CSV table of N, CA and C in Angstrom, one decimal:
chain,number,residue,atom,x,y,z
A,1,UNK,N,-2.8,1.8,-10.1
A,1,UNK,CA,-3.4,1.2,-8.9
A,1,UNK,C,-2.3,0.8,-8.0
A,2,UNK,N,-2.5,1.0,-6.7
A,2,UNK,CA,-1.5,0.6,-5.7
A,2,UNK,C,-1.8,-0.9,-5.2
A,3,UNK,N,-0.8,-1.7,-5.2
A,3,UNK,CA,-1.0,-3.1,-4.8
A,3,UNK,C,0.0,-3.5,-3.7
A,4,UNK,N,-0.5,-4.4,-2.9
A,4,UNK,CA,0.4,-5.0,-1.9
A,4,UNK,C,0.8,-6.4,-2.5
A,5,UNK,N,2.1,-6.5,-2.7
A,5,UNK,CA,2.6,-7.7,-3.4
A,5,UNK,C,3.9,-8.2,-2.8
A,6,UNK,N,4.4,-9.3,-3.4
A,6,UNK,CA,5.7,-9.8,-2.9
A,6,UNK,C,6.8,-9.3,-3.9
A,7,UNK,N,7.9,-9.0,-3.2
A,7,UNK,CA,9.2,-8.6,-4.0
A,7,UNK,C,10.2,-9.7,-3.7
A,8,UNK,N,10.6,-10.4,-4.7
A,8,UNK,CA,11.5,-11.6,-4.6
A,8,UNK,C,12.9,-11.2,-4.3
A,9,UNK,N,13.5,-11.7,-3.3
A,9,UNK,CA,15.0,-11.6,-3.0
A,9,UNK,C,15.5,-13.0,-2.8
A,10,UNK,N,16.8,-13.0,-2.5
A,10,UNK,CA,17.4,-14.3,-2.2
A,10,UNK,C,18.1,-14.9,-3.4
A,11,UNK,N,18.8,-16.0,-3.1
A,11,UNK,CA,19.6,-16.7,-4.2
A,11,UNK,C,18.7,-17.6,-5.0
A,12,UNK,N,19.4,-18.1,-6.0
A,12,UNK,CA,18.7,-19.1,-6.9
A,12,UNK,C,18.3,-20.3,-6.1
A,13,UNK,N,17.1,-20.8,-6.3
A,13,UNK,CA,16.5,-21.9,-5.6
A,13,UNK,C,16.3,-21.7,-4.1
A,14,UNK,N,16.5,-20.4,-3.6
A,14,UNK,CA,16.3,-20.1,-2.2
A,14,UNK,C,15.6,-18.8,-2.1
A,15,UNK,N,14.3,-18.7,-2.4
A,15,UNK,CA,13.6,-17.5,-2.4
A,15,UNK,C,13.4,-16.9,-1.0
A,16,UNK,N,13.3,-15.6,-1.0
A,16,UNK,CA,13.0,-14.8,0.2
A,16,UNK,C,12.2,-13.6,-0.3
A,17,UNK,N,11.0,-13.4,0.3
A,17,UNK,CA,10.1,-12.3,-0.2
A,17,UNK,C,9.9,-11.2,0.8
A,18,UNK,N,9.8,-10.0,0.3
A,18,UNK,CA,9.4,-8.9,1.1
A,18,UNK,C,8.0,-8.5,0.7
A,19,UNK,N,7.1,-8.2,1.7
A,19,UNK,CA,5.8,-7.8,1.4
A,19,UNK,C,5.8,-6.3,1.3
A,20,UNK,N,5.5,-5.8,0.1
A,20,UNK,CA,5.7,-4.3,-0.2
A,20,UNK,C,4.4,-3.8,-0.8
A,21,UNK,N,4.3,-2.4,-0.7
A,21,UNK,CA,3.3,-1.7,-1.3
A,21,UNK,C,3.9,-1.0,-2.5
A,22,UNK,N,3.4,-1.2,-3.7
A,22,UNK,CA,4.0,-0.7,-4.9
A,22,UNK,C,2.9,-0.4,-6.0
A,23,UNK,N,3.3,0.5,-6.9
A,23,UNK,CA,2.4,0.8,-8.0
A,23,UNK,C,2.4,-0.5,-8.9
A,24,UNK,N,1.2,-0.8,-9.4
A,24,UNK,CA,1.0,-2.0,-10.2
A,24,UNK,C,1.8,-2.0,-11.5
A,25,UNK,N,2.3,-0.9,-12.0
A,25,UNK,CA,3.0,-0.8,-13.2
A,25,UNK,C,4.5,-1.0,-13.0
A,26,UNK,N,5.0,-1.0,-11.8
A,26,UNK,CA,6.5,-1.2,-11.6
A,26,UNK,C,6.8,-2.7,-11.7
A,27,UNK,N,8.0,-3.1,-12.0
A,27,UNK,CA,8.4,-4.5,-12.1
A,27,UNK,C,8.5,-5.1,-10.7
A,28,UNK,N,8.5,-6.4,-10.7
A,28,UNK,CA,8.4,-7.2,-9.5
A,28,UNK,C,9.5,-6.8,-8.5
A,29,UNK,N,10.7,-6.6,-9.0
A,29,UNK,CA,11.8,-6.2,-8.1
A,29,UNK,C,12.1,-4.8,-8.1
A,30,UNK,N,11.2,-4.0,-8.6
A,30,UNK,CA,11.4,-2.5,-8.7
A,30,UNK,C,11.2,-1.8,-7.4
A,31,UNK,N,11.1,-0.4,-7.5
A,31,UNK,CA,11.0,0.4,-6.4
A,31,UNK,C,9.6,0.3,-5.7
A,32,UNK,N,9.6,0.2,-4.4
A,32,UNK,CA,8.4,0.1,-3.6
A,32,UNK,C,8.1,1.3,-2.9
A,33,UNK,N,6.8,1.6,-2.6
A,33,UNK,CA,6.4,2.7,-1.8
A,33,UNK,C,6.7,2.5,-0.3
A,34,UNK,N,6.3,1.3,0.2
A,34,UNK,CA,6.5,1.0,1.6
A,34,UNK,C,6.8,-0.5,1.7
A,35,UNK,N,7.4,-0.9,2.8
A,35,UNK,CA,7.7,-2.3,3.1
A,35,UNK,C,6.9,-2.6,4.3
A,36,UNK,N,6.1,-3.7,4.2
A,36,UNK,CA,5.2,-4.1,5.3
A,36,UNK,C,5.7,-5.3,6.1
A,37,UNK,N,6.6,-6.1,5.5
A,37,UNK,CA,7.1,-7.3,6.3
A,37,UNK,C,7.9,-8.2,5.3
A,38,UNK,N,8.1,-9.4,5.8
A,38,UNK,CA,8.8,-10.4,4.9
A,38,UNK,C,8.2,-11.8,5.1
A,39,UNK,N,8.6,-12.7,4.2
A,39,UNK,CA,8.1,-14.0,4.2
A,39,UNK,C,9.2,-14.9,3.6
A,40,UNK,N,9.5,-16.0,4.4
A,40,UNK,CA,10.6,-16.9,4.0
A,40,UNK,C,10.0,-18.3,3.9
A,41,UNK,N,9.6,-18.7,2.7
A,41,UNK,CA,9.0,-20.1,2.5
A,41,UNK,C,10.0,-21.2,2.7
A,42,UNK,N,11.3,-21.0,2.5
A,42,UNK,CA,12.2,-22.1,2.6
A,42,UNK,C,12.6,-22.4,4.0
A,43,UNK,N,12.3,-21.6,5.0
A,43,UNK,CA,12.5,-21.9,6.4
A,43,UNK,C,11.5,-23.0,6.8
A,44,UNK,N,11.9,-23.9,7.7
A,44,UNK,CA,11.1,-25.0,8.1
A,44,UNK,C,9.8,-24.5,8.8
A,45,UNK,N,9.8,-23.3,9.4
A,45,UNK,CA,8.7,-22.7,10.1
A,45,UNK,C,7.8,-21.8,9.2
A,46,UNK,N,8.2,-21.7,7.9
A,46,UNK,CA,7.5,-20.7,7.0
A,46,UNK,C,7.4,-19.3,7.7
A,47,UNK,N,8.6,-18.8,7.9
A,47,UNK,CA,8.8,-17.5,8.7
A,47,UNK,C,8.0,-16.4,8.0
A,48,UNK,N,7.1,-15.7,8.7
A,48,UNK,CA,6.2,-14.7,8.2
A,48,UNK,C,6.2,-13.6,9.3
A,49,UNK,N,6.5,-12.3,8.9
A,49,UNK,CA,6.5,-11.2,9.8
A,49,UNK,C,5.9,-10.0,9.1
A,50,UNK,N,4.8,-9.5,9.6
A,50,UNK,CA,4.0,-8.4,8.9
A,50,UNK,C,3.7,-7.3,10.0
A,51,UNK,N,3.9,-6.1,9.6
A,51,UNK,CA,3.4,-4.9,10.4
A,51,UNK,C,1.9,-4.8,10.2
A,52,UNK,N,1.1,-5.4,11.0
A,52,UNK,CA,-0.3,-5.6,10.9
A,52,UNK,C,-1.0,-4.2,10.8
A,53,UNK,N,-0.7,-3.3,11.7
A,53,UNK,CA,-1.3,-2.0,11.7
A,53,UNK,C,-1.1,-1.2,10.4
A,54,UNK,N,0.2,-1.3,9.9
A,54,UNK,CA,0.5,-0.6,8.6
A,54,UNK,C,-0.2,-1.3,7.4
A,55,UNK,N,-0.4,-2.6,7.5
A,55,UNK,CA,-1.1,-3.3,6.4
A,55,UNK,C,-2.5,-2.9,6.4
A,56,UNK,N,-3.2,-2.8,7.6
A,56,UNK,CA,-4.6,-2.4,7.6
A,56,UNK,C,-4.8,-1.0,7.1
A,57,UNK,N,-3.8,-0.1,7.4
A,57,UNK,CA,-3.9,1.3,7.0
A,57,UNK,C,-3.8,1.4,5.5
A,58,UNK,N,-2.9,0.6,4.8
A,58,UNK,CA,-2.8,0.6,3.4
A,58,UNK,C,-4.1,0.0,2.7
A,59,UNK,N,-4.6,-1.0,3.3
A,59,UNK,CA,-5.8,-1.6,2.7
A,59,UNK,C,-7.0,-0.6,2.8
A,60,UNK,N,-7.1,0.1,4.0
A,60,UNK,CA,-8.2,1.0,4.1
A,60,UNK,C,-8.0,2.2,3.2
A,61,UNK,N,-6.8,2.5,2.8
A,61,UNK,CA,-6.5,3.6,1.8
A,61,UNK,C,-6.7,3.1,0.4
A,62,UNK,N,-7.0,1.9,0.1
A,62,UNK,CA,-7.4,1.4,-1.2
A,62,UNK,C,-6.4,0.5,-1.9
A,63,UNK,N,-5.3,0.1,-1.2
A,63,UNK,CA,-4.3,-0.8,-1.8
A,63,UNK,C,-4.9,-2.2,-1.9
A,64,UNK,N,-4.7,-2.8,-3.1
A,64,UNK,CA,-5.3,-4.1,-3.3
A,64,UNK,C,-4.2,-5.2,-3.2
A,65,UNK,N,-4.4,-6.1,-2.2
A,65,UNK,CA,-3.4,-7.2,-2.1
A,65,UNK,C,-3.6,-8.3,-3.2
A,66,UNK,N,-2.5,-8.8,-3.6
A,66,UNK,CA,-2.5,-9.9,-4.6
A,66,UNK,C,-3.1,-11.2,-3.9
A,67,UNK,N,-3.4,-12.2,-4.6
A,67,UNK,CA,-4.0,-13.4,-4.0
A,67,UNK,C,-3.1,-14.0,-3.0
A,68,UNK,N,-1.8,-14.1,-3.3
A,68,UNK,CA,-0.9,-14.7,-2.4
A,68,UNK,C,-0.7,-13.9,-1.1
A,69,UNK,N,-0.6,-12.6,-1.3
A,69,UNK,CA,-0.4,-11.7,-0.1
A,69,UNK,C,-1.7,-11.7,0.7
A,70,UNK,N,-2.9,-11.8,0.0
A,70,UNK,CA,-4.1,-11.9,0.8
A,70,UNK,C,-4.1,-13.1,1.7
A,71,UNK,N,-3.7,-14.2,1.2
A,71,UNK,CA,-3.6,-15.5,2.0
A,71,UNK,C,-2.6,-15.3,3.2
A,72,UNK,N,-1.5,-14.6,2.9
A,72,UNK,CA,-0.5,-14.4,4.0
A,72,UNK,C,-1.0,-13.5,5.0
A,73,UNK,N,-1.8,-12.4,4.6
A,73,UNK,CA,-2.3,-11.5,5.6
A,73,UNK,C,-3.4,-12.1,6.4
A,74,UNK,N,-4.2,-13.0,5.8
A,74,UNK,CA,-5.2,-13.8,6.6
A,74,UNK,C,-4.5,-14.7,7.6
A,75,UNK,N,-3.4,-15.2,7.2
A,75,UNK,CA,-2.6,-16.1,8.1
A,75,UNK,C,-2.1,-15.4,9.3
A,76,UNK,N,-1.7,-14.1,9.2
A,76,UNK,CA,-1.1,-13.4,10.3
A,76,UNK,C,-2.2,-12.5,11.0
A,77,UNK,N,-3.4,-12.5,10.5
A,77,UNK,CA,-4.5,-11.8,11.2
A,77,UNK,C,-4.7,-10.4,10.8
A,78,UNK,N,-4.1,-9.9,9.7
A,78,UNK,CA,-4.3,-8.5,9.3
A,78,UNK,C,-5.7,-8.3,8.6
A,79,UNK,N,-6.2,-9.3,8.0
A,79,UNK,CA,-7.6,-9.2,7.4
A,79,UNK,C,-8.3,-10.5,7.7
A,80,UNK,N,-9.6,-10.5,7.6
A,80,UNK,CA,-10.5,-11.6,7.8
A,80,UNK,C,-10.6,-12.5,6.6
């Protein structure tokens, strides 16, 4: 199954996440099919940037977002 999920980057105690489309069997930091945006929770503004059109396309093709990514996509307006 294809999932839209977070890929963790960044240093210890300073996480930075990329929102990626990946096979559910790959590891968290493994190879991704596509990159949709990024999320930086340590920034004082909770920096979030998502390619909304690309996210909608992947969801319509059957990709399932994780709970956290679903909340982030709602926040940026990609899904209701």
